[in-house]
Short mmCIF file of C-alpha atoms and ligand atoms in Angstrom, two decimals:
data_model
loop_
_atom_site.label_atom_id
_atom_site.label_comp_id
_atom_site.label_asym_id
_atom_site.label_seq_id
_atom_site.Cartn_x
_atom_site.Cartn_y
_atom_site.Cartn_z
CA UNK A 437 -6.18 -4.98 17.20
CA UNK A 438 -3.56 -3.37 19.44
CA UNK A 439 -4.58 -3.21 23.10
CA UNK A 440 -4.75 0.16 24.80
CA UNK A 441 -2.24 0.54 27.61
CA UNK A 442 -1.08 2.86 30.35
CA UNK A 443 2.28 4.21 29.22
CA UNK A 444 5.13 5.79 31.18
CA UNK A 445 5.29 9.61 31.06
CA UNK A 446 8.57 9.95 29.08
CA UNK A 447 7.22 8.37 25.90
CA UNK A 448 6.88 10.42 22.74
CA UNK A 449 3.24 11.39 22.17
CA UNK A 450 1.80 11.10 18.66
CA UNK A 451 -1.30 13.19 17.99
CA UNK A 452 -3.81 13.80 15.22
CA UNK A 453 -3.32 16.38 12.46
CA UNK A 454 -6.48 18.36 11.85
CA UNK A 455 -6.93 21.61 9.95
CA UNK A 456 -3.19 22.16 9.51
CA UNK A 457 -2.02 21.57 13.08
CA UNK A 458 -1.29 18.91 15.66
CA UNK A 459 -4.32 18.17 17.83
CA UNK A 460 -3.98 16.11 21.02
CA UNK A 461 -6.54 13.36 21.42
CA UNK A 462 -9.15 13.61 24.15
CA UNK A 463 -10.39 10.03 24.38
CA UNK A 464 -7.76 8.96 26.91
CA UNK A 465 -7.33 5.84 24.77
CA UNK A 466 -3.87 5.35 23.31
CA UNK A 467 -1.83 2.59 21.70
CA UNK A 468 1.83 1.64 22.13
CA UNK A 469 4.41 2.19 19.38
CA UNK A 470 7.56 0.07 19.57
CA UNK A 471 11.08 0.07 18.28
CA UNK A 472 10.88 -3.56 17.08
CA UNK A 473 14.66 -3.96 16.87
CA UNK A 474 15.01 -3.13 20.56
CA UNK A 475 11.73 -4.73 21.63
CA UNK A 476 10.97 -1.54 23.53
CA UNK A 477 8.04 0.89 23.53
CA UNK A 478 9.11 4.31 22.30
CA UNK A 479 5.88 6.24 21.90
CA UNK A 480 2.17 6.19 22.37
CA UNK A 481 -0.38 7.25 19.82
CA UNK A 482 -3.77 8.84 20.42
CA UNK A 483 -6.87 6.87 19.46
CA UNK A 484 -9.50 9.18 17.98
CA UNK A 485 -13.06 9.54 19.16
CA UNK A 486 -16.00 9.81 16.77
CA UNK A 487 -15.98 13.58 17.46
CA UNK A 488 -12.30 13.89 16.52
CA UNK A 489 -12.91 12.07 13.25
CA UNK A 490 -15.80 14.44 12.63
CA UNK A 491 -13.53 17.44 13.33
CA UNK A 492 -11.08 16.18 10.70
CA UNK A 493 -13.89 15.63 8.19
CA UNK A 494 -15.29 19.12 8.87
CA UNK A 495 -11.82 20.63 8.32
CA UNK A 496 -11.56 18.73 5.03
CA UNK A 497 -15.07 19.76 4.02
CA UNK A 498 -14.31 23.41 4.69
CA UNK A 499 -11.08 23.26 2.70
CA UNK A 500 -12.65 21.52 -0.30
CA UNK A 501 -14.27 24.40 -2.25
CA UNK A 502 -11.05 26.45 -2.35
CA UNK A 503 -8.81 23.43 -3.07
CA UNK A 504 -10.90 22.13 -5.96
CA UNK A 505 -10.81 25.65 -7.44
CA UNK A 506 -6.99 25.79 -7.41
CA UNK A 507 -5.94 25.65 -11.06
CA UNK A 508 -4.32 22.54 -12.46
CA UNK A 509 -1.18 24.56 -13.11
CA UNK A 510 -0.92 25.57 -9.44
CA UNK A 511 -1.76 22.04 -8.20
CA UNK A 512 0.99 20.63 -10.41
CA UNK A 513 3.38 23.24 -9.05
CA UNK A 514 2.57 22.19 -5.46
CA UNK A 515 3.11 18.56 -6.42
CA UNK A 516 6.53 19.36 -7.85
CA UNK A 517 7.35 21.02 -4.51
CA UNK A 518 6.10 17.96 -2.58
CA UNK A 519 8.26 15.80 -4.83
CA UNK A 520 11.35 17.89 -4.10
CA UNK A 521 10.77 17.92 -0.33
CA UNK A 522 10.16 14.16 -0.07
CA UNK A 523 13.19 13.52 -2.24
CA UNK A 524 15.40 15.80 -0.12
CA UNK A 525 14.18 14.27 3.14
CA UNK A 526 13.90 10.64 2.14
CA UNK A 527 16.61 9.62 4.63
CA UNK A 528 14.73 11.33 7.43
CA UNK A 529 11.46 9.52 6.74
CA UNK A 530 13.28 6.25 6.07
CA UNK A 531 14.73 6.44 9.59
CA UNK A 532 11.23 6.96 10.99
CA UNK A 533 10.04 3.89 9.08
CA UNK A 534 12.92 1.76 10.33
CA UNK A 535 12.52 2.85 13.93
CA UNK A 536 8.80 2.01 14.10
CA UNK A 537 8.32 -0.73 11.49
CA UNK A 538 11.72 -2.41 11.73
CA UNK A 539 12.52 -2.78 8.01
CA UNK A 540 16.16 -2.11 7.14
CA UNK A 541 17.09 1.41 6.07
CA UNK A 542 17.81 0.49 2.44
CA UNK A 543 14.38 -1.13 2.20
CA UNK A 544 12.75 1.90 3.87
CA UNK A 545 14.45 4.12 1.27
CA UNK A 546 13.11 1.82 -1.44
CA UNK A 547 9.61 2.25 -0.01
CA UNK A 548 9.94 6.05 -0.15
CA UNK A 549 11.30 5.89 -3.71
CA UNK A 550 8.37 3.78 -4.92
CA UNK A 551 5.97 6.20 -3.21
CA UNK A 552 7.76 9.12 -4.84
CA UNK A 553 7.02 7.57 -8.23
CA UNK A 554 3.32 8.00 -7.50
CA UNK A 555 3.87 11.64 -6.48
CA UNK A 556 5.83 12.18 -9.71
CA UNK A 557 2.96 10.66 -11.70
CA UNK A 558 0.63 13.15 -9.98
CA UNK A 559 2.81 16.08 -11.11
CA UNK A 560 1.23 15.37 -14.50
CA UNK A 561 -2.29 16.01 -13.22
CA UNK A 562 -3.09 18.60 -15.93
CA UNK A 563 -2.52 15.91 -18.56
CA UNK A 564 -4.19 13.19 -16.51
CA UNK A 565 -7.44 15.15 -16.25
CA UNK A 566 -7.65 15.98 -19.96
CA UNK A 567 -11.02 14.96 -21.32
CA UNK A 568 -12.88 14.58 -24.62
CA UNK A 569 -14.56 17.16 -26.81
CA UNK A 570 -16.90 16.60 -29.74
CA UNK A 571 -17.41 19.73 -31.80
CA UNK A 572 -20.65 20.01 -33.77
CA UNK A 573 -22.17 16.89 -32.20
CA UNK A 574 -25.40 18.46 -33.38
CA UNK A 575 -25.67 21.66 -35.43
CA UNK A 576 -24.20 24.43 -33.29
CA UNK A 577 -23.92 22.04 -30.36
CA UNK A 578 -20.73 20.72 -28.77
CA UNK A 579 -20.44 17.88 -26.25
CA UNK A 580 -17.57 17.37 -23.84
CA UNK A 581 -16.71 15.38 -20.77
CA UNK A 582 -14.98 16.57 -17.61
CA UNK A 583 -13.80 14.78 -14.50
CA UNK A 584 -14.38 16.43 -11.14
CA UNK A 585 -13.25 15.61 -7.60
CA UNK A 586 -15.57 13.79 -5.21
CA UNK A 587 -15.12 15.97 -2.11
CA UNK A 588 -13.82 14.61 1.19
CA UNK A 589 -12.23 11.18 0.73
CA UNK A 590 -10.52 8.90 3.25
CA UNK A 591 -7.68 6.38 3.38
CA UNK A 592 -7.14 3.58 5.90
CA UNK A 593 -3.69 2.03 5.73
CA UNK A 594 -1.70 -0.98 7.02
CA UNK A 595 1.48 -1.16 9.07
CA UNK A 596 3.77 -2.60 6.44
CA UNK A 597 4.24 0.45 4.18
CA UNK A 598 3.62 3.41 6.50
CA UNK A 599 4.75 6.03 3.95
CA UNK A 600 4.21 4.47 0.51
CA UNK A 601 0.67 3.11 0.83
CA UNK A 602 -0.70 6.45 2.12
CA UNK A 603 1.08 8.08 -0.88
CA UNK A 604 -0.82 5.71 -3.19
CA UNK A 605 -3.97 7.36 -1.84
CA UNK A 606 -3.44 10.97 -0.81
CA UNK A 607 -1.30 11.88 -3.83
CA UNK A 608 -3.88 11.11 -6.56
CA UNK A 609 -6.76 12.16 -4.30
CA UNK A 610 -5.28 15.63 -3.68
CA UNK A 611 -4.04 16.03 -7.24
CA UNK A 612 -7.60 15.45 -8.46
CA UNK A 613 -8.86 18.22 -6.15
CA UNK A 614 -10.25 16.21 -3.23
CA UNK A 615 -9.50 16.81 0.43
CA UNK A 616 -8.31 13.91 2.54
CA UNK A 617 -8.61 12.20 5.92
CA UNK A 618 -5.99 9.52 6.58
CA UNK A 619 -6.32 6.84 9.27
CA UNK A 620 -2.87 5.19 9.31
CA UNK A 621 -1.89 2.01 11.11
CA UNK A 622 -1.64 2.59 14.84
CA UNK A 623 1.51 0.42 14.90
CA UNK A 624 3.75 2.91 13.03
CA UNK A 625 1.92 6.23 12.77
CA UNK A 626 4.81 8.77 12.78
CA UNK A 627 5.37 8.75 9.00
CA UNK A 628 1.83 10.08 8.50
CA UNK A 629 2.42 12.96 10.89
CA UNK A 630 5.72 13.67 9.10
CA UNK A 631 3.84 13.70 5.79
CA UNK A 632 1.28 16.19 7.15
CA UNK A 633 4.01 18.63 8.17
CA UNK A 634 5.75 18.24 4.82
CA UNK A 635 2.58 18.86 2.82
CA UNK A 636 1.93 22.06 4.76
CA UNK A 637 5.47 23.21 4.01
CA UNK A 638 4.95 22.40 0.32
CA UNK A 639 1.97 24.76 0.20
CA UNK A 640 -0.97 22.41 0.66
CA UNK A 641 -3.59 24.57 2.40
CA UNK A 642 -4.72 23.74 5.92
CA UNK A 643 -7.55 21.22 6.06
CA UNK A 644 -6.74 19.65 2.69
CA UNK A 645 -4.81 16.80 4.36
CA UNK A 646 -5.77 15.52 7.82
CA UNK A 647 -4.67 12.55 9.89
CA UNK A 648 -6.72 10.81 12.56
CA UNK A 649 -4.82 8.27 14.59
CA UNK A 650 -6.67 5.32 16.01
CA UNK A 651 -8.24 1.91 15.87
CA UNK A 652 -11.62 0.41 14.94
CA UNK A 653 -13.47 3.34 16.55
CA UNK A 654 -11.84 5.75 14.10
CA UNK A 655 -12.32 3.38 11.14
CA UNK A 656 -16.02 2.95 11.93
CA UNK A 657 -16.43 6.71 12.30
CA UNK A 658 -14.89 7.14 8.83
CA UNK A 659 -17.08 4.43 7.31
CA UNK A 660 -20.23 5.94 8.80
CA UNK A 661 -19.51 9.60 8.11
CA UNK A 662 -22.00 11.02 5.60
CA UNK A 663 -19.54 13.67 4.30
CA UNK A 664 -16.93 11.10 3.22
CA UNK A 665 -17.55 10.24 -0.40
CA UNK A 666 -14.94 7.52 -0.99
CA UNK A 667 -12.75 5.21 1.06
CA UNK A 668 -9.50 3.56 0.00
CA UNK A 669 -8.35 0.73 2.23
CA UNK A 670 -5.24 -1.44 2.24
CA UNK A 671 -4.84 -4.18 4.86
CA UNK A 672 -5.81 -7.75 5.64
CA UNK A 673 -8.62 -9.51 3.80
CA UNK A 674 -11.16 -9.82 6.64
CA UNK A 675 -10.93 -6.09 7.39
CA UNK A 676 -10.88 -5.23 3.66
CA UNK A 677 -14.12 -7.15 3.19
CA UNK A 678 -15.67 -5.44 6.24
CA UNK A 679 -14.58 -1.99 5.09
CA UNK A 680 -15.87 -2.57 1.56
CA UNK A 681 -19.24 -3.89 2.72
CA UNK A 682 -19.74 -1.14 5.31
CA UNK A 683 -18.55 1.73 3.11
CA UNK A 684 -20.64 0.70 0.11
CA UNK A 685 -23.70 0.03 2.31
CA UNK A 686 -23.29 3.64 3.42
CA UNK A 687 -23.29 4.83 -0.19
CA UNK A 688 -19.55 5.42 -0.54
CA UNK A 689 -17.26 4.52 -3.38
CA UNK A 690 -14.72 2.00 -2.04
CA UNK A 691 -11.58 0.20 -3.11
CA UNK A 692 -10.36 -2.24 -0.43
CA UNK A 693 -7.11 -4.12 -1.04
CA UNK A 694 -6.62 -7.23 1.07
CA UNK A 695 -4.09 -9.92 1.86
CA UNK A 696 -2.18 -12.29 -0.36
CA UNK A 697 -0.54 -15.66 -0.84
CA UNK A 698 1.87 -15.13 -3.70
CA UNK A 699 3.13 -18.21 -5.52
CA UNK A 700 6.33 -18.32 -7.52
CA UNK A 701 6.31 -21.12 -10.06
CA UNK A 702 9.70 -22.44 -11.12
CA UNK A 703 9.70 -24.56 -14.28
CA UNK A 704 12.37 -27.22 -14.91
CA UNK A 705 14.10 -25.07 -17.56
CA UNK A 706 14.55 -22.05 -15.26
CA UNK A 707 17.94 -20.68 -14.32
CA UNK A 708 18.18 -22.20 -10.83
CA UNK A 709 20.54 -19.60 -9.37
CA UNK A 710 18.42 -16.72 -10.64
CA UNK A 711 15.25 -18.35 -9.29
CA UNK A 712 16.88 -19.02 -5.90
CA UNK A 713 18.15 -15.43 -5.65
CA UNK A 714 14.66 -14.19 -6.49
CA UNK A 715 12.91 -16.52 -4.02
CA UNK A 716 15.21 -15.56 -1.13
CA UNK A 717 14.95 -11.83 -1.90
CA UNK A 718 11.19 -11.85 -2.32
CA UNK A 719 10.42 -14.14 0.62
CA UNK A 720 12.66 -12.60 3.27
CA UNK A 721 12.94 -8.95 2.18
CA UNK A 722 11.20 -6.73 4.75
CA UNK A 723 10.97 -9.90 6.89
CA UNK A 724 8.23 -11.15 4.57
CA UNK A 725 5.91 -8.32 5.67
CA UNK A 726 4.99 -7.33 2.12
CA UNK A 727 1.68 -8.03 0.43
CA UNK A 728 3.74 -8.84 -2.68
CA UNK A 729 6.22 -11.09 -0.85
CA UNK A 730 6.67 -14.55 -2.31
CA UNK A 731 5.44 -16.94 0.39
CA UNK A 732 5.13 -20.12 -1.65
CA UNK A 733 7.53 -21.57 -4.20
CA UNK A 734 5.99 -24.15 -6.53
CA UNK A 735 8.75 -26.33 -7.91
CA UNK A 736 7.81 -28.19 -11.08
CA UNK A 737 9.40 -31.59 -11.77
CA UNK A 738 13.11 -32.14 -11.36
CA UNK A 739 13.92 -28.50 -10.52
CA UNK A 740 12.84 -29.08 -6.88
CA UNK A 741 16.07 -30.61 -5.51
CA UNK A 742 18.58 -28.17 -7.03
CA UNK A 743 16.29 -25.21 -6.32
CA UNK A 744 15.79 -26.11 -2.66
CA UNK A 745 19.53 -26.72 -2.29
CA UNK A 746 20.27 -23.29 -3.79
CA UNK A 747 17.74 -21.56 -1.50
CA UNK A 748 19.12 -23.38 1.56
CA UNK A 749 22.63 -22.33 0.65
CA UNK A 750 21.61 -18.67 0.52
CA UNK A 751 19.58 -18.49 3.74
CA UNK A 752 22.46 -18.51 6.27
CA UNK A 753 24.01 -15.57 4.41
CA UNK A 754 21.00 -13.30 5.03
CA UNK A 755 22.14 -10.79 7.65
CA UNK A 756 19.42 -10.31 10.26
CA UNK A 757 19.75 -7.32 12.56
CA UNK A 758 18.72 -3.81 13.57
CA UNK A 759 17.52 -2.01 10.45
CA UNK A 760 19.61 1.06 11.30
CA UNK A 761 22.79 -1.04 10.99
CA UNK A 762 23.88 -0.71 7.34
CA UNK A 763 25.07 -4.33 7.40
CA UNK A 764 21.56 -5.67 8.10
CA UNK A 765 19.54 -7.10 5.23
CA UNK A 766 16.48 -8.18 7.22
CA UNK A 767 15.06 -6.48 10.28
CA UNK A 768 12.66 -7.61 13.01
CA UNK A 769 8.91 -8.15 12.73
CA UNK A 770 6.61 -5.31 13.70
CA UNK A 771 5.39 -6.52 17.10
CA UNK A 772 6.04 -9.36 19.52
CA UNK A 773 2.51 -10.75 18.93
CA UNK A 774 3.10 -10.85 15.19
CA UNK A 775 6.55 -12.44 15.62
CA UNK A 776 5.05 -15.15 17.86
CA UNK A 777 2.19 -15.78 15.43
CA UNK A 778 4.60 -16.18 12.50
CA UNK A 779 6.82 -18.51 14.59
CA UNK A 780 3.78 -20.70 15.35
CA UNK A 781 3.58 -21.71 11.67
CA UNK A 782 7.10 -23.08 11.83
CA UNK A 783 6.38 -24.77 15.14
CA UNK A 784 3.25 -26.52 13.80
CA UNK A 785 4.56 -27.38 10.33
CA UNK A 786 5.89 -30.84 11.17
CA UNK A 787 2.63 -31.80 12.91
CA UNK A 788 0.79 -30.79 9.73
CA UNK A 789 2.94 -33.15 7.65
CA UNK A 790 5.40 -30.63 6.22
CA UNK A 791 9.18 -30.70 6.61
CA UNK A 792 11.03 -27.82 8.25
CA UNK A 793 14.29 -27.48 6.33
CA UNK A 794 15.45 -24.26 7.99
CA UNK A 795 14.07 -23.18 11.37
CA UNK A 796 14.52 -19.45 11.97
CA UNK A 797 13.15 -19.30 15.49
CA UNK A 798 16.53 -19.05 17.21
CA UNK A 799 17.08 -15.32 16.64
CA UNK A 800 18.92 -13.74 19.59
CA UNK A 801 18.20 -10.46 21.40
CA UNK A 802 15.30 -8.55 22.87
CA UNK A 803 13.91 -7.36 19.52
CA UNK A 804 11.05 -9.02 17.65
CA UNK A 805 13.40 -10.99 15.41
CA UNK A 806 12.99 -14.21 13.49
CA UNK A 807 15.52 -15.57 11.05
CA UNK A 808 14.42 -16.94 7.67
CA UNK A 809 12.58 -20.28 7.74
CA UNK A 810 12.07 -22.74 4.88
CA UNK A 811 9.40 -25.44 4.90
CA UNK A 812 9.16 -28.20 2.30
CA UNK A 813 6.09 -30.22 1.26
CA UNK A 814 3.62 -27.49 2.19
CA UNK A 815 0.21 -28.30 0.72
CA UNK A 816 -3.34 -26.92 0.55
CA UNK A 817 -5.23 -27.80 3.72
CA UNK A 818 -2.25 -27.02 5.94
CA UNK A 819 -2.36 -23.76 7.91
CA UNK A 820 1.11 -22.92 6.62
CA UNK A 821 -0.33 -23.02 3.10
CA UNK A 822 -3.85 -21.69 3.58
CA UNK A 823 -3.01 -18.68 5.76
CA UNK A 824 -1.19 -15.52 4.83
CA UNK A 825 1.76 -15.87 7.24
CA UNK A 826 3.19 -12.40 6.58
CA UNK A 827 6.64 -13.19 7.90
CA UNK A 828 10.00 -14.66 6.83
CA UNK A 829 8.67 -18.16 6.21
CA UNK A 830 8.91 -19.62 2.72
CA UNK A 831 6.93 -22.73 1.82
CA UNK A 832 7.76 -25.11 -1.02
CA UNK A 833 5.23 -27.24 -2.88
CA UNK A 834 6.47 -29.86 -5.32
CA UNK A 835 4.30 -30.64 -8.34
CA UNK A 836 4.87 -32.77 -11.44
CA UNK A 837 3.52 -30.45 -14.16
CA UNK A 838 2.98 -26.83 -15.16
CA UNK A 839 -0.80 -27.47 -15.19
CA UNK A 840 -0.75 -28.56 -11.54
CA UNK A 841 1.25 -25.47 -10.64
CA UNK A 842 -1.19 -23.08 -12.33
CA UNK A 843 -4.13 -24.89 -10.76
CA UNK A 844 -2.66 -24.22 -7.32
CA UNK A 845 -2.50 -20.49 -8.03
CA UNK A 846 -5.93 -20.34 -9.60
CA UNK A 847 -7.59 -22.37 -6.83
CA UNK A 848 -6.14 -20.10 -4.15
CA UNK A 849 -8.65 -17.64 -2.68
CA UNK A 850 -6.11 -14.82 -2.97
CA UNK A 851 -5.00 -13.33 -6.29
CA UNK A 852 -2.62 -10.49 -5.58
CA UNK A 853 0.74 -11.25 -7.23
CA UNK A 854 2.35 -14.30 -8.78
CA UNK A 855 5.49 -15.06 -10.75
CA UNK A 856 6.84 -17.67 -13.13
CA UNK A 857 10.51 -18.47 -13.67
CA UNK A 858 11.29 -20.07 -16.99
CA UNK A 859 13.26 -19.62 -20.21
CA UNK A 860 10.29 -20.79 -22.26
CA UNK A 861 8.50 -17.78 -23.76
CA UNK A 862 5.51 -19.88 -24.76
CA UNK A 863 5.02 -21.17 -21.21
CA UNK A 864 5.36 -17.66 -19.83
CA UNK A 865 2.79 -16.33 -22.28
CA UNK A 866 0.38 -19.14 -21.47
CA UNK A 867 0.83 -18.34 -17.76
CA UNK A 868 0.10 -14.65 -18.30
CA UNK A 869 -2.99 -15.64 -20.30
CA UNK A 870 -4.57 -18.01 -17.79
CA UNK A 871 -3.34 -17.15 -14.33
CA UNK A 872 -5.90 -15.59 -11.99
CA UNK A 873 -3.99 -12.81 -10.27
CA UNK A 874 -3.86 -9.05 -10.69
CA UNK A 875 -0.07 -8.67 -10.95
CA UNK A 876 2.09 -11.16 -12.81
CA UNK A 877 5.87 -11.41 -12.92
CA UNK A 878 7.78 -13.21 -15.66
CA UNK A 879 11.20 -13.88 -14.15
CA UNK A 880 10.35 -10.96 -11.84
CA UNK A 881 9.43 -12.04 -8.30
CA UNK A 882 7.78 -8.84 -6.98
CA UNK A 883 5.88 -7.34 -9.92
CA UNK A 884 4.68 -4.12 -8.26
CA UNK A 885 3.49 -2.03 -11.23
CA UNK A 886 5.23 1.26 -12.01
CA UNK A 887 3.24 4.36 -11.07
CA UNK A 888 1.67 4.89 -14.49
CA UNK A 889 -0.03 1.49 -14.31
CA UNK A 890 -2.38 0.58 -11.46
CA UNK A 891 -1.83 -1.77 -8.53
CA UNK A 892 -4.36 -4.35 -7.43
CA UNK A 893 -5.13 -8.00 -6.98
CA UNK A 894 -8.00 -10.28 -7.90
CA UNK A 895 -10.33 -12.45 -5.81
CA UNK A 896 -9.97 -11.96 -2.02
CA UNK A 897 -7.04 -9.57 -2.55
CA UNK A 898 -9.26 -6.70 -3.72
CA UNK A 899 -12.85 -5.67 -3.07
CA UNK A 900 -14.12 -3.03 -5.46
CA UNK A 901 -13.67 -2.47 -9.15
CA UNK A 902 -10.83 0.01 -9.30
CA UNK A 903 -7.18 -0.76 -8.66
CA UNK A 904 -5.12 1.78 -6.76
CA UNK A 905 -2.90 4.62 -8.11
CA UNK A 906 -2.08 5.06 -11.82
CA UNK A 907 -4.94 5.72 -14.26
CA UNK A 908 -7.46 3.74 -12.19
CA UNK A 909 -6.55 5.85 -9.15
CA UNK A 910 -7.38 9.02 -11.08
CA UNK A 911 -10.64 7.43 -12.12
CA UNK A 912 -11.44 6.39 -8.56
CA UNK A 913 -10.97 9.88 -7.12
CA UNK A 914 -13.02 11.69 -9.79
CA UNK A 915 -16.46 11.44 -11.30
CA UNK A 916 -17.47 12.18 -14.83
CA UNK A 917 -19.75 14.90 -16.13
CA UNK A 918 -20.80 15.36 -19.73
CA UNK A 919 -21.74 18.86 -20.93
CA UNK A 920 -23.86 19.57 -23.99
CA UNK A 921 -23.50 23.22 -24.97
CA UNK A 922 -24.80 25.79 -27.45
CA UNK A 923 -23.42 29.36 -27.70
CA UNK A 924 -25.51 31.63 -29.87
CA UNK A 925 -23.33 34.68 -29.00
CA UNK A 926 -19.56 35.09 -29.31
CA UNK A 927 -17.69 35.10 -26.02
CA UNK A 928 -16.48 38.39 -24.60
CA UNK A 929 -12.84 39.12 -25.23
CA UNK A 930 -10.17 41.72 -24.52
CA UNK A 931 -6.81 42.73 -25.96
CA UNK A 932 -3.76 41.38 -24.08
CA UNK A 933 -0.39 41.51 -25.84
CA UNK A 934 1.46 39.65 -23.03
CA UNK A 935 2.73 36.12 -23.61
CA UNK A 936 -0.13 33.80 -22.56
CA UNK A 937 0.40 32.22 -19.14
CA UNK A 938 -1.49 29.67 -17.11
CA UNK A 939 -4.08 31.13 -14.77
P1 NAD B 2238 -4.97 -4.82 9.21
O1 NAD B 2238 -6.09 -5.25 8.35
O2 NAD B 2238 -4.85 -5.41 10.57
O3 NAD B 2238 -5.05 -3.22 9.44
C1 NAD B 2238 -5.21 -2.33 8.37
C2 NAD B 2238 -5.95 -1.11 8.88
O4 NAD B 2238 -7.25 -1.50 9.36
C3 NAD B 2238 -5.24 -0.40 10.03
O5 NAD B 2238 -5.33 0.99 9.84
C4 NAD B 2238 -6.02 -0.86 11.25
O6 NAD B 2238 -6.05 0.10 12.28
C5 NAD B 2238 -7.42 -1.10 10.72
N1 NAD B 2238 -8.12 -2.17 11.42
C6 NAD B 2238 -7.56 -3.28 11.99
N2 NAD B 2238 -8.53 -4.04 12.56
C7 NAD B 2238 -9.71 -3.42 12.32
C8 NAD B 2238 -11.07 -3.72 12.65
N3 NAD B 2238 -11.40 -4.81 13.32
N4 NAD B 2238 -12.02 -2.86 12.25
C9 NAD B 2238 -11.71 -1.75 11.56
N5 NAD B 2238 -10.44 -1.41 11.24
C10 NAD B 2238 -9.45 -2.24 11.60
O7 NAD B 2238 -3.63 -5.01 8.37
P2 NAD B 2238 -2.12 -4.83 8.86
O8 NAD B 2238 -1.80 -5.95 9.77
O9 NAD B 2238 -1.89 -3.44 9.30
O10 NAD B 2238 -1.36 -5.01 7.47
C11 NAD B 2238 -0.99 -6.24 6.94
C12 NAD B 2238 -2.01 -6.74 5.95
O11 NAD B 2238 -2.18 -5.78 4.91
C13 NAD B 2238 -1.60 -8.02 5.25
O12 NAD B 2238 -2.72 -8.85 5.14
C14 NAD B 2238 -1.15 -7.56 3.87
O13 NAD B 2238 -1.24 -8.51 2.85
C15 NAD B 2238 -2.09 -6.44 3.64
N6 NAD B 2238 -1.59 -5.53 2.63
C16 NAD B 2238 -2.14 -5.58 1.40
C17 NAD B 2238 -1.67 -4.77 0.39
C18 NAD B 2238 -2.27 -4.80 -0.97
O14 NAD B 2238 -1.94 -3.94 -1.75
N7 NAD B 2238 -3.14 -5.74 -1.29
C19 NAD B 2238 -0.60 -3.88 0.65
C20 NAD B 2238 -0.05 -3.84 1.93
C21 NAD B 2238 -0.57 -4.68 2.92
#
């Protein structure tokens, strides 16, 4: 958890967003926000009190009855407006992401684009909420199902996708008619404030979307608040487990997505250049700070030597630098503490019995940079294998057979994403059939599902029974009701010769 600090007066102040306006925090507790490329603090963010979280929940509660009554046609219209505004301003938010997270601008734009896909999916909310109807289930009796919003729901999000992961939550939640309280990462909070202003401009009524900045105090206030009906969480596994256990003990619906250790299996028949391109892109993109990053290559049989040679050849060509420089392909890590933690895995690898083939710890400058590292002979039982490193460090494990490779993936406590590289359709199908992970790539290293499927891992990568966004997201943010009805009298009617319109 980020330590609270005393900050110089000139720093930008980042406040909460409650009831449609910026609200300065009163706790006196704040956290630092850095420009990781410069290694310099640029802002400080308020840390909410329990009372401030309650104020946000009360604003959301007050806004709920009117918002849930807004017709599907009007909600879709607002979502189309949100879509247009985010699309128009994607450069603006991408710059915010780069300046606080560090990822390069092209990657930040990619994040916004993938988030936009979820917003676009939500533009179809009238279709998504269509239900079933059984006429004459009994004589003169019809039965039908409807899905209704839950009420006030909350999202708690990680630092690594400060715009997209909140979009995974607030977009379906609002489209379904809920009101929302977001607790973003305190490391890069500005994108959430930007989102709040944009949603107001798009016509989302005050109180429907609220943001409380903060740390564990705010999270615990969310988890304990009796008016919050559901919590979506994305972050590390220990906190995901804690959030899931606490939220469900308090009677809330919860989906808590955790960490990952994503293996990429390369079979002997794979195209080595394609596999090496994929491994380098998926391991070092966003400096490895992606829950779907490939952190472990499993080389089967004789592919190991040529594959490692091809990866090594590519690493020096990765351009590391300030994310705002269009030439940069990989930016810094989010904080100095995180950079130092990631570097410690490279430092300790040899002592653990692994072989450091490329050591990326010699990055110059004041920023929180590391260059790509590559470690061979990484095995279960080593910290570099067992931990989620969450940085630009790629491990290689050599195995003799496909069965050994799959066993590694299936024995791993995480089960977020995995990929296989092969030209053998039968092997790929067998892999898809037996691998224990929620998202599987076949010659695709980062298989993040498109917005009309749902995203989620297995095992310690997800607590709860609903994946996020897509159809399961709609399910998560609604509850079912079944109506059994009999109408002995005809409904009242009136003459209207106008062309029928949505109301
Ligand atoms: P994190 O778990 O440290 O923080 C996530 C959120 O929890 C933040 O809002 C933070 O303020 C809050 N938090 C942190 N410590 C807390 C505590 N003790 N009690 C209550 N709340 C607490 O995660 P992070 O470092 O921001 O993000 C990186 C992690 O997120 C990685 O493990 C990554 O794999 C994971 N992640 C997973 C997915 C996924 O879809 N499975 C997606 C993105 C990131």
